[in-house]
XYZ file of C-alpha atoms in Angstrom:
728
model
C -23.817 11.460 -3.686
C -21.113 14.202 -2.600
C -20.562 17.922 -2.120
C -18.095 18.264 -5.525
C -20.828 17.224 -8.102
C -21.479 20.829 -9.203
C -17.208 21.523 -8.887
C -15.199 22.597 -12.146
C -11.523 22.046 -12.799
C -9.860 25.498 -14.045
C -11.544 28.685 -14.464
C -11.043 31.811 -13.489
C -10.467 30.983 -9.625
C -7.002 29.274 -10.885
C -6.730 32.257 -12.852
C -6.447 34.389 -10.153
C -4.673 31.895 -8.075
C -2.004 32.648 -10.679
C -1.840 36.386 -10.385
C -1.759 35.885 -6.967
C 1.379 34.033 -7.150
C 3.110 36.033 -9.637
C 2.254 38.742 -7.627
C 3.585 37.507 -4.425
C 7.158 36.632 -6.023
C 7.328 40.339 -8.298
C 5.509 40.326 -12.079
C 8.762 40.978 -12.762
C 10.425 38.211 -12.011
C 8.019 35.959 -12.973
C 7.933 37.425 -16.506
C 11.322 37.070 -16.957
C 11.736 33.530 -15.872
C 8.473 32.795 -17.188
C 9.505 33.693 -20.469
C 13.077 32.943 -21.121
C 14.057 30.105 -23.134
C 14.031 27.335 -20.710
C 11.804 24.359 -20.545
C 9.210 24.363 -17.527
C 10.350 22.970 -14.094
C 6.916 20.905 -13.468
C 5.529 17.599 -15.708
C 6.934 15.959 -18.732
C 4.405 17.230 -20.448
C 7.193 19.498 -21.930
C 6.360 23.598 -22.290
C 9.132 26.177 -23.128
C 12.786 25.684 -24.690
C 13.765 27.678 -27.280
C 10.217 28.596 -29.287
C 10.211 30.429 -25.552
C 8.986 29.955 -22.030
C 5.620 29.548 -22.410
C 5.821 27.400 -26.130
C 4.297 24.236 -26.259
C 6.174 21.326 -28.541
C 3.815 22.280 -31.618
C 4.483 26.346 -30.997
C 1.573 27.447 -29.387
C 1.735 30.124 -27.053
C 0.821 31.142 -24.115
C 1.114 27.135 -22.828
C 1.464 28.058 -18.964
C -0.283 26.234 -15.994
C -0.242 27.018 -12.072
C 1.807 24.069 -12.064
C 4.840 26.178 -13.954
C 3.943 29.232 -11.921
C 3.570 26.963 -8.524
C 7.533 25.806 -9.383
C 9.127 29.344 -10.399
C 7.438 30.426 -7.042
C 9.208 28.040 -4.814
C 12.363 29.115 -7.110
C 11.808 33.212 -7.269
C 12.684 33.360 -3.364
C 15.703 35.010 -1.132
C 18.083 32.350 0.351
C 17.134 31.660 3.633
C 18.869 34.001 6.405
C 22.088 32.335 8.017
C 19.965 32.441 11.384
C 18.097 30.339 11.036
C 20.341 27.306 11.172
C 20.826 28.132 14.604
C 17.363 26.022 15.296
C 17.106 22.281 16.065
C 15.494 20.070 14.228
C 12.647 19.546 16.311
C 11.865 22.879 15.193
C 11.823 22.405 11.995
C 9.960 19.500 11.928
C 7.261 21.737 13.895
C 6.912 23.544 9.599
C 4.503 22.458 7.398
C 5.665 20.699 4.972
C 4.521 23.633 2.379
C 5.502 25.710 5.044
C 10.092 23.966 5.135
C 9.457 24.401 1.539
C 8.787 28.717 1.261
C 11.174 29.320 4.153
C 13.686 30.514 0.981
C 16.442 29.222 -1.637
C 18.741 27.220 -0.037
C 22.066 29.824 -0.462
C 25.129 27.765 1.015
C 26.298 24.560 2.124
C 25.127 23.360 5.664
C 26.162 19.866 7.803
C 24.847 18.097 10.436
C 27.336 15.690 12.144
C 25.807 12.587 13.492
C 24.191 13.368 16.837
C 23.752 16.808 16.083
C 20.979 18.759 16.444
C 21.564 21.558 14.284
C 23.006 22.401 10.986
C 25.765 25.031 10.351
C 26.939 26.313 7.504
C 30.450 24.979 6.047
C 32.749 26.317 2.745
C 32.202 25.117 -0.293
C 36.220 23.759 -0.473
C 35.332 22.024 2.768
C 32.143 20.613 1.517
C 33.719 19.614 -1.463
C 36.711 17.973 0.552
C 34.202 15.962 3.215
C 31.628 14.726 -0.219
C 35.084 12.959 -1.233
C 36.321 12.229 1.703
C 33.477 10.303 3.056
C 33.356 8.125 -0.183
C 36.684 7.437 -0.399
C 36.864 6.047 2.975
C 33.872 3.987 1.849
C 33.421 0.714 0.480
C 31.603 1.918 -2.872
C 29.622 -1.683 -3.176
C 27.815 0.110 0.459
C 26.941 2.833 -1.197
C 23.841 4.362 -3.267
C 23.282 7.375 -5.977
C 19.565 8.468 -6.139
C 18.424 11.231 -8.871
C 14.898 12.948 -9.340
C 14.024 14.332 -12.764
C 14.305 17.746 -11.758
C 18.275 17.552 -13.111
C 19.455 17.872 -16.596
C 20.782 15.597 -18.741
C 24.096 17.179 -18.663
C 24.270 16.433 -14.686
C 22.813 12.995 -14.954
C 24.969 11.535 -17.355
C 28.086 12.924 -14.821
C 25.899 11.277 -11.692
C 25.868 7.661 -13.135
C 29.529 8.399 -14.371
C 30.963 8.899 -11.657
C 28.884 6.842 -8.945
C 30.225 3.621 -11.527
C 33.627 4.748 -12.184
C 33.520 5.337 -8.404
C 32.653 1.223 -8.347
C 28.794 1.028 -8.163
C 25.942 0.334 -10.190
C 23.214 0.922 -7.054
C 22.362 4.083 -9.379
C 18.528 4.845 -9.444
C 16.236 7.759 -9.940
C 12.746 8.117 -8.917
C 11.600 6.354 -11.900
C 11.371 3.447 -9.717
C 8.724 4.631 -7.742
C 6.735 6.048 -10.474
C 6.698 4.961 -14.523
C 9.169 1.342 -14.132
C 5.886 -0.452 -14.595
C 5.343 1.631 -17.815
C 9.021 0.680 -19.403
C 9.095 -2.909 -17.973
C 5.811 -3.500 -19.672
C 6.129 -1.787 -23.373
C 9.663 -3.306 -23.461
C 8.423 -6.527 -23.135
C 5.169 -5.370 -25.962
C 6.631 -2.963 -28.156
C 10.499 -3.435 -27.806
C 10.859 0.195 -26.450
C 9.531 1.852 -22.475
C 8.463 5.423 -23.767
C 5.647 7.119 -25.548
C 5.351 6.234 -29.269
C 3.280 9.677 -30.040
C 3.449 13.118 -30.073
C 1.944 15.614 -29.532
C 0.870 16.587 -32.540
C -0.631 12.877 -32.344
C -3.184 14.527 -29.879
C -4.899 16.572 -32.676
C -5.386 13.377 -35.241
C -7.430 11.308 -32.985
C -10.609 10.628 -32.248
C -10.394 8.506 -29.308
C -8.055 9.280 -26.108
C -8.479 6.381 -22.986
C -7.515 7.868 -20.036
C -6.511 5.155 -17.030
C -5.591 5.528 -13.696
C -4.330 9.241 -14.436
C -5.614 12.973 -12.909
C -4.474 15.285 -15.172
C -6.694 18.003 -14.413
C -4.356 17.885 -11.379
C -1.157 16.923 -12.918
C -0.858 18.210 -16.146
C -3.238 20.642 -16.474
C -2.514 21.740 -19.773
C -3.431 18.154 -21.429
C -7.345 19.196 -20.663
C -6.923 21.453 -23.861
C -5.955 18.677 -26.225
C -8.847 16.060 -24.643
C -11.448 19.194 -24.823
C -10.751 19.666 -28.916
C -10.923 16.073 -29.323
C -14.325 16.185 -27.629
C -15.433 19.012 -29.504
C -14.119 17.761 -32.854
C -16.529 14.804 -31.898
C -14.123 11.557 -30.584
C -14.625 10.260 -27.241
C -12.495 10.195 -24.124
C -13.055 7.558 -21.973
C -12.196 7.832 -18.559
C -11.293 4.993 -16.417
C -10.751 5.993 -12.605
C -12.143 4.531 -9.299
C -12.439 8.653 -8.092
C -14.696 11.232 -10.460
C -12.537 13.351 -11.164
C -14.177 16.473 -10.682
C -11.507 18.294 -13.328
C -12.452 14.839 -16.014
C -15.959 15.894 -15.685
C -15.908 19.444 -16.702
C -13.123 21.537 -16.902
C -13.204 25.770 -17.868
C -9.973 25.977 -19.730
C -8.498 29.496 -19.211
C -7.214 30.041 -23.276
C -10.704 29.091 -24.333
C -13.372 32.361 -23.223
C -15.691 30.354 -24.397
C -14.802 27.656 -21.753
C -13.902 30.056 -18.843
C -17.686 32.198 -20.032
C -19.973 28.616 -19.921
C -18.727 27.504 -16.878
C -16.298 25.245 -18.193
C -15.871 22.653 -21.278
C -17.313 18.683 -21.238
C -14.316 16.435 -21.111
C -15.391 12.726 -20.599
C -17.963 11.094 -22.726
C -17.422 7.773 -21.062
C -16.304 7.668 -17.040
C -15.768 4.252 -15.978
C -15.662 3.683 -12.082
C -13.910 0.465 -10.978
C -12.817 -1.123 -7.807
C -9.303 0.061 -7.073
C -6.238 -2.383 -8.899
C -9.207 -3.832 -10.948
C -7.609 -2.579 -14.026
C -6.123 -5.332 -15.809
C -9.285 -7.108 -15.745
C -11.386 -4.206 -17.126
C -9.442 -4.539 -19.927
C -8.857 -7.986 -21.082
C -13.403 -7.581 -20.754
C -13.034 -4.597 -23.488
C -10.466 -7.316 -25.426
C -13.022 -9.961 -24.501
C -16.253 -7.673 -25.811
C -13.866 -7.137 -29.541
C -13.069 -10.532 -30.198
C -16.687 -11.250 -29.347
C -18.288 -9.032 -31.622
C -15.804 -9.350 -34.384
C -14.302 -5.838 -33.690
C -10.368 -6.549 -33.511
C -8.103 -5.306 -36.419
C -7.079 -8.949 -37.350
C -5.206 -7.608 -40.634
C -3.009 -5.678 -38.205
C -2.361 -8.344 -35.435
C -1.633 -11.233 -38.122
C 1.068 -9.096 -40.601
C 3.005 -7.011 -37.173
C 2.367 -8.910 -34.135
C 3.206 -12.417 -32.381
C 1.435 -14.100 -29.457
C -2.026 -13.583 -30.638
C -4.057 -17.066 -30.338
C -2.175 -17.666 -27.211
C -4.034 -14.418 -26.259
C -6.567 -14.798 -27.639
C -7.293 -18.618 -25.729
C -7.043 -16.751 -22.373
C -9.450 -13.579 -23.077
C -11.956 -16.707 -24.149
C -11.121 -18.634 -20.886
C -12.023 -15.560 -18.697
C -15.675 -15.548 -17.389
C -18.112 -12.886 -17.547
C -19.460 -13.248 -14.134
C -15.678 -13.118 -13.194
C -14.393 -9.975 -15.012
C -18.154 -8.203 -14.048
C -17.722 -9.019 -9.896
C -13.694 -8.051 -9.446
C -13.895 -5.202 -11.682
C -17.669 -3.975 -9.699
C -19.175 -2.935 -13.432
C -21.539 -4.424 -15.139
C -20.905 -6.598 -18.490
C -22.821 -3.521 -20.621
C -20.325 -0.548 -19.234
C -17.154 -3.107 -20.734
C -18.872 -4.290 -24.359
C -19.949 -0.068 -24.473
C -16.700 0.709 -23.801
C -15.522 -1.794 -26.420
C -17.881 -0.244 -28.648
C -16.956 2.786 -28.665
C -12.837 1.782 -29.014
C -14.096 -0.738 -31.866
C -15.538 2.164 -33.590
C -12.240 4.084 -33.534
C -10.116 5.202 -36.253
C -7.398 6.296 -33.883
C -7.082 5.987 -30.101
C -4.706 6.899 -28.055
C -4.082 5.750 -24.459
C -3.068 7.657 -22.031
C -2.273 6.237 -18.693
C -0.869 7.290 -14.807
C 0.318 5.964 -11.899
C -3.217 4.617 -11.076
C -2.197 1.823 -12.920
C 1.771 2.073 -12.554
C 1.052 1.293 -8.438
C 0.351 -2.045 -8.182
C 1.976 -5.096 -7.679
C 0.486 -5.781 -10.923
C 1.770 -2.732 -12.578
C 3.072 -4.457 -15.835
C 0.124 -6.114 -15.914
C -2.005 -3.755 -16.221
C 0.783 -2.130 -19.076
C 1.160 -5.215 -20.674
C -3.008 -4.817 -20.848
C -3.209 -1.618 -22.097
C -0.204 -2.688 -25.177
C -2.327 -5.739 -25.777
C -5.903 -3.740 -26.305
C -3.489 -1.043 -28.893
C -2.295 -4.184 -30.845
C -5.710 -5.177 -30.969
C -6.994 -2.557 -32.728
C -4.572 -1.482 -34.649
C -3.591 1.254 -32.803
C 0.155 1.639 -33.003
C 2.225 2.567 -36.126
C 0.308 5.591 -37.542
C -0.678 8.953 -36.964
C -2.521 9.567 -34.111
C -2.918 6.913 -32.597
C -1.056 5.238 -29.925
C 1.101 4.805 -26.254
C 1.063 7.998 -23.802
C 2.479 7.318 -20.392
C 1.826 10.441 -18.134
C 5.432 11.576 -16.993
C 5.617 13.254 -13.444
C 9.197 15.366 -13.747
C 9.885 17.334 -15.999
C 13.172 14.827 -16.932
C 12.331 12.289 -15.020
C 12.383 10.243 -19.036
C 15.778 12.610 -19.837
C 17.631 11.338 -16.929
C 16.556 7.338 -17.365
C 17.431 7.862 -21.351
C 21.142 8.709 -20.270
C 21.728 6.260 -17.904
C 21.014 6.853 -14.228
C 19.877 3.166 -13.802
C 21.145 0.036 -12.342
C 22.284 -1.875 -15.137
C 22.568 -0.152 -18.959
C 22.073 -2.187 -21.986
C 25.467 -4.031 -23.277
C 25.901 -1.603 -26.310
C 25.858 1.748 -24.551
C 28.110 0.412 -20.937
C 30.569 -0.663 -23.930
C 30.283 2.381 -25.887
C 30.573 4.550 -22.509
C 33.991 2.911 -21.697
C 35.306 2.810 -25.591
C 34.397 6.216 -25.877
C 35.618 7.819 -22.731
C 38.818 5.364 -22.620
C 37.939 4.003 -19.137
C 37.629 0.272 -17.742
C 34.149 0.333 -15.028
C 35.187 -1.490 -12.226
C 32.209 -3.495 -12.118
C 30.825 -5.461 -15.354
C 27.404 -3.845 -16.814
C 25.587 -7.041 -15.420
C 26.582 -7.361 -11.663
C 23.411 -6.167 -9.956
C 22.736 -2.932 -9.418
C 19.874 -1.691 -6.459
C 16.557 -0.285 -7.517
C 15.188 2.321 -5.167
C 13.546 0.674 -2.459
C 15.895 -2.185 -2.983
C 18.631 0.417 -1.607
C 17.052 1.198 1.059
C 16.540 -1.902 2.099
C 19.990 -2.592 2.585
C 20.155 1.183 4.430
C 17.547 -0.210 7.046
C 19.555 -4.081 7.069
C 22.781 -1.125 7.739
C 24.430 -1.940 4.523
C 24.940 0.973 3.490
C 27.226 3.641 4.487
C 26.903 6.066 2.302
C 24.667 8.098 0.396
C 24.871 10.783 -2.836
C 21.209 11.856 -3.533
C 20.629 14.669 -5.703
C 17.043 16.477 -6.154
C 13.822 14.679 -4.616
C 12.316 14.122 -1.341
C 13.189 10.246 -0.860
C 11.781 10.121 2.440
C 8.824 11.672 1.835
C 8.530 9.743 -1.515
C 8.796 6.076 -0.048
C 6.424 4.599 1.463
C 5.908 3.542 4.996
C 6.849 6.497 6.549
C 8.476 5.584 9.791
C 10.498 2.432 8.050
C 11.987 5.405 5.480
C 13.353 7.394 8.095
C 15.078 4.699 9.955
C 16.457 3.446 7.040
C 17.364 6.508 5.872
C 19.295 7.530 9.101
C 20.948 4.619 8.898
C 22.710 5.873 5.688
C 26.304 6.842 7.692
C 27.180 10.070 5.189
C 24.570 11.658 3.357
C 24.948 14.633 0.587
C 22.047 15.687 -0.530
C 21.731 17.979 -3.711
C 18.933 20.278 -3.945
C 17.402 23.876 -4.288
C 15.071 24.008 -1.274
C 15.153 22.297 1.810
C 12.081 19.856 1.931
C 11.431 16.787 5.187
C 14.106 14.367 3.746
C 16.059 16.980 4.969
C 15.273 17.226 8.461
C 13.841 13.498 9.281
C 15.906 10.512 8.921
C 19.205 12.301 9.804
C 19.721 12.062 13.879
C 22.172 9.590 13.979
C 24.370 10.443 10.727
C 26.018 13.102 8.843
C 24.334 14.823 6.337
C 25.408 17.808 4.460
C 23.425 19.876 1.714
C 24.858 21.780 -1.227
C 22.807 24.456 -2.897
C 22.512 24.558 -6.075
C 21.166 26.368 -9.523
C 17.732 25.982 -10.655
C 17.476 24.935 -14.238
C 16.840 28.589 -15.620
C 20.111 29.464 -13.069
C 22.206 27.335 -14.471
C 25.198 28.939 -15.654
C 25.628 27.511 -19.621
C 22.464 25.740 -21.321
C 21.541 22.411 -19.958
C 18.810 20.106 -22.057
C 15.471 18.538 -20.762
C 13.208 15.445 -22.871
C 9.520 15.551 -22.086
C 7.231 12.613 -22.042
C 7.032 12.917 -25.759
C 10.630 11.998 -26.095
C 11.292 15.862 -26.911
C 14.852 17.584 -26.033
C 14.862 20.893 -25.397
C 17.235 23.580 -24.668
C 17.071 25.741 -21.695
C 19.344 29.011 -22.140
C 19.828 29.346 -18.115
C 21.317 31.973 -17.191
C 19.557 33.583 -14.598
C 20.859 35.225 -11.381
C 19.667 34.638 -8.346
C 21.089 32.740 -5.721
C 24.478 33.607 -5.428
C 26.358 31.176 -3.886
C 24.769 28.063 -5.567
C 26.318 25.831 -7.436
C 25.177 24.163 -10.859
C 25.122 20.060 -10.292
C 27.319 19.561 -12.953
C 30.088 21.514 -11.796
C 29.637 20.032 -8.533
C 29.689 16.747 -9.054
C 32.843 17.179 -11.259
C 34.907 18.695 -8.584
C 33.796 16.277 -6.129
C 35.130 13.216 -8.994
C 38.083 14.915 -9.594
C 38.626 14.764 -5.982
C 37.803 11.318 -5.180
C 38.588 9.777 -8.939
C 41.941 12.223 -9.871
C 42.453 12.073 -12.850
C 44.260 8.260 -13.739
C 40.554 7.479 -15.191
C 39.555 10.201 -16.674
C 39.115 14.164 -16.060
C 35.909 14.964 -14.739
C 37.213 18.731 -15.005
C 36.511 18.971 -18.891
C 32.751 18.060 -17.932
C 32.655 21.500 -16.850
C 31.774 22.589 -20.286
C 28.065 21.412 -21.421
C 28.877 20.893 -24.874
C 31.891 18.101 -23.739
C 29.419 16.368 -21.893
C 26.778 16.690 -24.289
C 28.942 15.038 -27.697
C 29.769 12.002 -25.293
C 26.197 11.671 -24.759
C 25.591 12.104 -28.053
C 28.025 9.758 -28.457
C 27.226 6.690 -26.714
C 23.086 6.740 -26.503
C 21.360 5.624 -29.433
C 18.528 8.236 -30.731
C 20.629 11.602 -28.730
C 23.276 11.594 -31.479
C 21.440 15.489 -33.013
C 22.701 16.140 -28.967
C 25.953 17.046 -29.632
C 25.523 20.304 -31.794
C 22.679 21.433 -30.247
C 23.605 24.643 -27.993
C 24.747 26.134 -31.293
C 22.407 24.946 -33.965
C 19.430 25.721 -31.823
C 17.441 22.827 -33.102
C 15.593 20.787 -30.537
C 14.548 17.264 -31.375
C 12.629 13.670 -31.048
C 14.699 11.228 -30.018
C 15.190 8.919 -33.120
C 13.249 5.894 -33.006
C 10.741 6.240 -30.337
C 7.157 7.912 -32.061
C 6.279 4.812 -34.358
C 4.088 6.294 -37.376
C 5.665 2.944 -39.005
C 4.284 -0.532 -37.778
C 8.306 -1.158 -36.969
C 9.024 -2.540 -33.499
C 11.864 -2.366 -31.840
C 11.788 -6.210 -30.522
C 14.125 -8.642 -31.438
C 11.677 -10.192 -34.124
C 10.163 -6.784 -35.566
C 6.909 -7.262 -34.650
C 4.643 -5.923 -31.687
C 4.165 -8.698 -29.387
C 0.856 -10.287 -26.817
C 1.251 -10.744 -23.135
C -0.476 -13.443 -21.745
C -0.073 -12.539 -17.980
C -2.267 -13.204 -15.153
C -2.836 -10.431 -12.745
C -3.456 -11.122 -8.861
C -6.803 -11.109 -7.741
C -8.698 -8.237 -6.985
C -9.332 -9.588 -3.261
C -11.415 -8.059 0.166
C -8.970 -8.895 3.084
C -11.759 -9.389 6.301
C -9.475 -7.600 8.483
C -8.969 -4.766 6.018
C -12.007 -4.804 4.219
C -11.023 -0.523 2.078
C -8.707 -0.760 -0.851
C -6.903 3.076 -0.218
C -5.152 4.802 -3.373
C -3.105 7.538 -2.579
C -3.365 10.598 -4.528
C -1.781 14.145 -5.481
C -3.962 17.271 -4.596
C -4.494 20.137 -7.655
C -2.512 22.747 -4.805
C 0.784 19.769 -4.991
C 3.891 18.914 -7.687
C 5.715 15.531 -6.735
C 6.209 15.659 -2.219
C 5.900 19.761 -2.748
C 3.422 20.971 -1.387
C 1.847 24.557 -2.440
C -1.804 25.048 -1.575
C -3.271 22.842 1.901
C -6.404 22.975 0.517
C -7.988 20.783 -2.850
C -10.218 23.257 -4.584
C -11.419 20.664 -7.102
C -12.209 17.448 -4.366
C -13.177 20.129 -1.756
C -11.352 19.150 1.057
C -9.557 21.943 3.570
C -7.125 19.472 5.211
C -4.557 17.209 3.931
C -5.029 14.602 6.364
C -8.466 13.300 5.645
C -9.647 10.941 4.140
C -12.236 10.562 0.663
C -14.991 7.896 0.687
C -18.255 7.118 -0.597
C -21.273 8.464 1.373
C -22.269 4.318 1.327
C -19.433 4.128 2.978
C -19.796 6.791 5.526
C -23.374 5.749 6.011
C -22.590 2.426 7.020
C -19.919 3.450 9.175
C -22.725 5.135 11.561
C -20.475 8.353 10.612
C -20.778 12.250 8.557
C -18.807 14.265 6.586
C -16.235 16.127 8.753
C -16.165 13.007 10.987
C -13.024 12.146 12.301
C -11.792 7.839 12.176
C -8.691 6.542 12.271
C -7.154 4.482 8.798
C -5.537 1.412 10.086
C -3.485 -0.692 7.508
C -1.401 -3.868 7.740
C 1.818 -1.452 8.251
C 0.674 1.736 9.832
C -2.143 3.703 11.552
C -3.102 7.803 10.708
C -5.777 9.385 13.358
C -7.845 11.483 13.908
C -8.511 11.659 10.127
C -11.570 14.270 8.804
C -13.828 12.279 6.550
C -15.396 14.222 3.378
C -17.763 12.467 0.944
C -16.650 11.697 -2.200
C -17.293 10.053 -5.490
C -15.677 6.641 -5.418
C -16.374 3.424 -6.104
C -18.282 1.720 -3.103
C -15.494 0.193 -1.176
C -12.428 2.570 -2.205
C -11.053 5.226 -0.655
C -8.202 7.660 -1.098
C -5.966 9.908 1.105
C -3.039 12.039 0.265
C 0.012 11.383 -0.692
C 2.927 11.636 1.037
C 0.461 11.700 4.372
C -0.945 8.279 3.699
C 2.918 6.839 2.974
C 2.652 5.719 6.391
C 0.180 3.059 5.791
C 1.471 1.927 2.651
C 4.081 -1.156 2.961
C 7.016 -2.582 1.207
C 4.543 -4.728 -1.137
C 5.798 -4.793 -4.885
C 5.171 -5.553 -8.422
C 8.228 -8.143 -8.693
C 9.160 -6.924 -11.902
C 9.799 -3.163 -12.008
C 9.802 -2.818 -8.569
C 7.713 -0.096 -7.955
C 5.734 -0.337 -4.714
C 1.815 -0.509 -4.567
C 0.815 3.239 -3.572
C -2.617 2.595 -4.682
C -3.530 -0.410 -3.510
C -3.961 -0.709 -0.308
C -5.632 -2.647 2.403
C -7.449 -1.429 5.305
C -10.018 -0.849 7.794
C -11.183 2.096 9.373
C -12.264 2.800 12.683
């Protein structure tokens, strides 16, 4: 059916690729970076810290993957030569994102005034003065502050503190484009928005649901846990419209047997549903459990509320409707329910295939409902595991980089620091996409953007560029250049400040994994002489902008001082206060749920009854498209143009079911045009792939030009993975 049916994830090719990358950056430099006591810069699965750079939270060594090596490869580059900045923006735009990322590290501050076509190098003192002056002459209501998940807890705390004292609650982070729906959905169900399990729980479960995620590409070290679960007789239930080769079979590099035998089987069940029908499928599994009377009724009665209403909703669902919307036979859904009903310990893991829909919150609530139905919360070896993308995106949210803080945190922050914020906690703060909508309307005059690539992360590429270009002044803090620094800036002032990578920080910083585990990174590796700590930069800007009347920001150049403030203010982070002395890393308190105690008002978990939008086919746009990432990228950073797992040679591609290709009168290798209600991709190469008929895949961020501003109304997360398109 497709040209990837014999493909295997991982394996010797990936080992050779890693060795080639390491050789390119220097074995000595790479070894020093990977083995130092610093947290991995890639995904939220986490490794490194005080147990060593290639050690995971259980102390297992070596724990390393291509993502770790790729992340180091761009940091261990020489600085961009000064002469490069004589070239115009148009010259830079001729580079691919991969080429731009690899021209070197940003070594000096650069500035481009409005209307200019080139950047010029400026000195640090002028740059810091300029930021303060621009912000001083801007109404705080007409600004926003955005952070990626790359920064440290310390930088994030100072960042949001600066913004709030400046006078805005428009403080947001990249989670609004990824797992915000998770936080909202889990908050409604169990009263906390993060994972309920620790890494060790994956060794105690007998079933893992993997829904809307592809860890073979995005969290490779998780595959080892999936493999181990299957080998001890457990079930790995993959729910995904596309049959990803690395989730079928994966040659685990740390297992000689797995490598030599051509790979280990991963999925025991692989269910390919229609894009956007996850909620319906999960409700179908619940319906089968209730009909077969294989629910954990004792758990439901003792520890939950709302079951009767939920049960009535599930029983009202018609099997014909469920099967029609998902594209699956009833027997397949009943088979999943049987496997789950026979499980003692199940972990539910999911990614952005769940959250990137207009009903993302409902999808998450449906997962939580299913976990409650089986009593898979409040005990070791079972629970909920959102697969976080960036290495500290969860920590950035924990320490307050979000528009609205909880009452107790907002009040505690003012009380502890002896300050008074100009805006009340309840004054509306804008989410990420709302900030850009205000910018597009001409209502944003200044923005501070710390890390990330907001331009390429935002849907509707042309619109995103217009929105950013209408922001009068933008200050970026970054390690390398990306498309966001050369697009959406023709008619605006742009200042870009070079910052230290995590392992280059002048003092130790902390990060939080998706298992709620806080690590300490030593830093202190010297590479780019003129780069500065984000925390120091923010403290200097705050000192210039706000003076010392409200708060002496210069004291926050001491990271221990920042950590002491976080420990006093943020519940669960008390152990952060002396982490640099005790070197004792820890789980954030009250998040791992090994007992059935929930952080809801009643103390009981809640069944959530919601009716998700129906999966519909639009006559003018009959295909459903999901944007996906390749094995050779991390977020918007492109390390390789080819996708070795899916067999594509270029990123300007569409992956389709063979029957759909044939129905169009085309064949693999031909070129087509993809059109949505907001944009078009012309001359796109067709690849055959095992994806459910009527569903197609295209790469992020290239496919963003097709994606509109539709979003989940509760989490405000854009629908990156449910786009109606036509193919011509």
